[in-house]
Amino acid sequence: MKIYKFGGTSLGSAGRIRKVTDIISSALQEDELIIVVSAIHRVTDLLLEAATKACSGDEGYRNILGELEQLHTAIAGELFSIERSEEVKQSIHADLSELGDIIHGVYLLRELSDRSLALVLGFGERLSARLVSSFLQLNRIPSVYLDARELIVTDANYADARVETAETEKRIKKRLSVIDGVPVVTGFIASAPDGTATTLGRGGSDYTASLLGAALGASEIWIWTDVDGFFSADPKRVKDARVLPFISYAEAMELSHAGAKVLHPLAVQPALKAGIPLLIKNSFNPEVPGTRIEPCPRQPEIPALPVTGLTSINKIILLNMSGSGMVGVPGIASRLFSRLARHRINIIFISQASSEQSITLAINPLQAAKAKKILEEEFSSEIASRQIDPISIRRNLAMIAVVGNNMSGHPGVSAQLFETLGKNGINVIAVAQGANEMNISLVVDSHDEDKALNSIHESFFLSQGKVHLFIAGTGNIAKSLLRQISAHRVNLQQDHDLDVIVCGLANTRRMAMDDKGIDPQNWEETLAVRSEHTGIQGYLQLLRERNLHNTIFVDCTASAEVAASYPELLLDNISVVTANKLGMAGPWPLYRQIREAQRKSNARFLYETNVGAGLPIINTLNDLKNSGDKIISIEGVLSGTLSFIFNELRKGGRFSDIVRQAKDAGYTEPDPRDDLSGADFARKFLILGRELGFTLEYADIVCESLVPEELQGEMPVAEFLNRLSAVDGWYAAEIEKAAKEGMTIAYAGEICNGKASIGVKRVPVSSPIAGLNGSENIVVFTTERYRKTPLVVRGPGAGGEVTAGGVFADILRIASYLV
């Protein structure tokens, strides 16, 4: 014999009741069954609303009663023939008439006691049980409607009664022994010793099924619901959650008590004592195996993970009692817990410091004010004498439980858990772990609940880590970056267990957002005009609202406003990768803010492309410093445009012709004077100087402009290029003079002794700088270790593809840290 319990969603319509009947009919071919039913979906909420309105004098309760009658009679009309339908409808009407009298009494008295409410709420199960039993009979399945108030005896705590197990077992055995046919039992409801109605708490139909199964020695108890079983996390919050095929009784109890709504927390206990397996099955998809709960769960062939599942309670408050007068004083905890127990205040979570100076409790927000008042009364004398501080309340919190049999004796679980949370900037407010090491419970801000669940689940359950990118800018660098992500994403997934997901894209006019990911190949189609959330702050607001784990902000703009947002991003524990120099080469206060934000957060900030595009200049410099080497000087060419001009100039070309050639080839900005001014080069050297520890502003960089003084005023680009030939002779003469000394000229920079200068310099023909080709960049590090033979970093220093490659490399460095 098996117990089948069907939840409210499984009975929510005539079609669903037919599906349930098919399940029962099929099972009866092999087993005897006892059926337990919940109220039809939403009915219990409507009953509570009606009673509450009546108590407050709101005649709107009549409309709700009408809605309840319409719902049940409509289902009856679909299920039964006209003649049989009328009979069932009369039965429904009789029950609802009784309900109407009770609620009208509440309306007249303006009083709703727990006793009255328990009676009202029980009508949902009574109505659904009559419908199911009648429909089974219609389908030639002998069936008996059975009110659980005849079977289950409880104490007189009407709203959340405690079961009198011995008397209940006796009544179940006696009553069920004389029933012929399939009993359809009302779940959730019971009776006090005096016969008045009580309830077993929300979800109590599971408990009813377990009590019946334990009393009758059932072979299995099947809980039919609307999900495929116990999941490793709530699939509505963690899309990668997976069904757990087997879990232990202990794990099921821990997960249920900590917020998993698949099973009532008390339902496991009777089954555990009787050694009866529980199965969680989906009535919408009965072919799915579901989850089996038993003493020693069967293990799949793959090695067992230390963590079985995660769950959370998303609305709790923390009560904190602290004070020096608590230290070493016996009985404080006893008084606290006893007083709360007498007032039936359920404690979800307990944490106490080893100093005994504070005790922290998590409870339901609805009980917060009452609990605070009770404790302040209990400890009034200690509070008055300042031995104990006034009771404090902290709201808007969530509790997350990490559960697993295999956590016991498994080193590193806590380390992995808190490292994962720390990297994602999730503050743990309180933590508790039992001595059996089976449950680590922690309290976080409600805003971080989904982020915490996803990051923990990914850390323990998925071999493949995810990073979520939000890109600012859609120019050449961003386009190249998106092409590279698209080309390499599958390789990263297969070879490195890493999934790079683009979740946001924005420019000044348009934007796209999708937590599931934007296709890097067809991203332009997803961009929509920004009617709201304009500017960088609007984009960042949406980013923060999503609060995704492993988030990286990628700046592919040249905007000072975007660069100014780096400190707030870092303080929000959002990592930043930037190709925008206006942060690290910005005003000194902004530079200091960025560095300070880095120190205060767990986020990463990488900006390799700020200096050498795809060349590893910043990383090389930091490696030298961190390994203890002393940097004597840095020399180099850090402008692809100016490198090209001088490389061609050394071949014998005319300066003005080469500048025009560089513009036509796309090496320069639309106005070549932007490149010839050396401003971009100066910013790169400013960054290098700051990396060496020097307090430098842009004005401190001595930078020679290649724009002749007489051509620095405003004039059209074409006119500027035509008049630039005036300096051709000077460059030819300088090259000729340098050649006589075995040297040549280059536009290069040098940092030494805290000073930086950039300009046209003579360099030996044998110098690495003189050997550059095309638009190559070069940096020469002279250090204590590399004094005789300086360390040279050389390669392409410009171009969207190269710079995007450097940005992508920085993204992957941060990804390896996060996942």
Coordinates of C-alpha atoms in Angstrom, one line a residue, residues 316 318 349-351 360 394-402 413-433 439-449 451-453 455-456 460 573 602:
I316 CA 13.8 37.1 7.9
L318 CA 17.8 39.3 13.0
F349 CA 18.7 30.6 13.1
I350 CA 20.9 31.0 16.2
S351 CA 24.4 32.4 16.4
T360 CA 21.7 36.6 17.4
R394 CA 18.0 44.2 11.6
R395 CA 15.6 43.8 8.6
N396 CA 15.6 43.0 4.9
L397 CA 17.8 39.9 5.3
A398 CA 17.9 36.4 3.8
M399 CA 19.2 33.1 5.2
I400 CA 21.0 30.7 3.0
A401 CA 21.6 27.1 4.0
V402 CA 24.3 24.9 2.4
V413 CA 34.0 23.4 2.2
S414 CA 33.8 26.5 4.4
A415 CA 36.9 28.0 2.8
Q416 CA 35.4 27.5 -0.7
L417 CA 32.0 28.9 0.4
F418 CA 33.3 32.1 2.0
E419 CA 36.0 32.6 -0.7
T420 CA 33.2 32.5 -3.3
L421 CA 31.1 35.0 -1.4
G422 CA 34.0 37.3 -0.7
K423 CA 35.1 37.4 -4.4
N424 CA 31.5 38.5 -5.3
G425 CA 31.4 41.1 -2.6
I426 CA 28.6 39.5 -0.6
N427 CA 28.8 40.4 3.1
V428 CA 28.0 37.6 5.5
I429 CA 26.2 39.1 8.5
A430 CA 25.9 36.0 10.6
V431 CA 26.8 32.4 10.3
A432 CA 26.0 29.1 12.1
Q433 CA 27.1 25.5 11.7
N439 CA 24.5 22.5 7.4
I440 CA 26.3 25.8 7.1
S441 CA 23.7 28.6 7.4
L442 CA 24.5 32.2 6.8
V443 CA 22.6 35.5 6.7
V444 CA 23.1 38.0 3.9
D445 CA 21.3 41.1 2.7
S446 CA 18.1 40.3 0.8
H447 CA 19.4 42.2 -2.2
D448 CA 22.3 39.7 -2.4
E449 CA 20.3 36.5 -2.1
K451 CA 23.7 36.5 -6.3
A452 CA 24.8 34.4 -3.4
L453 CA 22.8 31.4 -4.4
S455 CA 27.7 32.0 -7.0
I456 CA 27.6 29.2 -4.4
F460 CA 30.0 23.6 -5.8
N573 CA 32.8 44.7 -5.9
N602 CA 37.6 42.2 -3.5

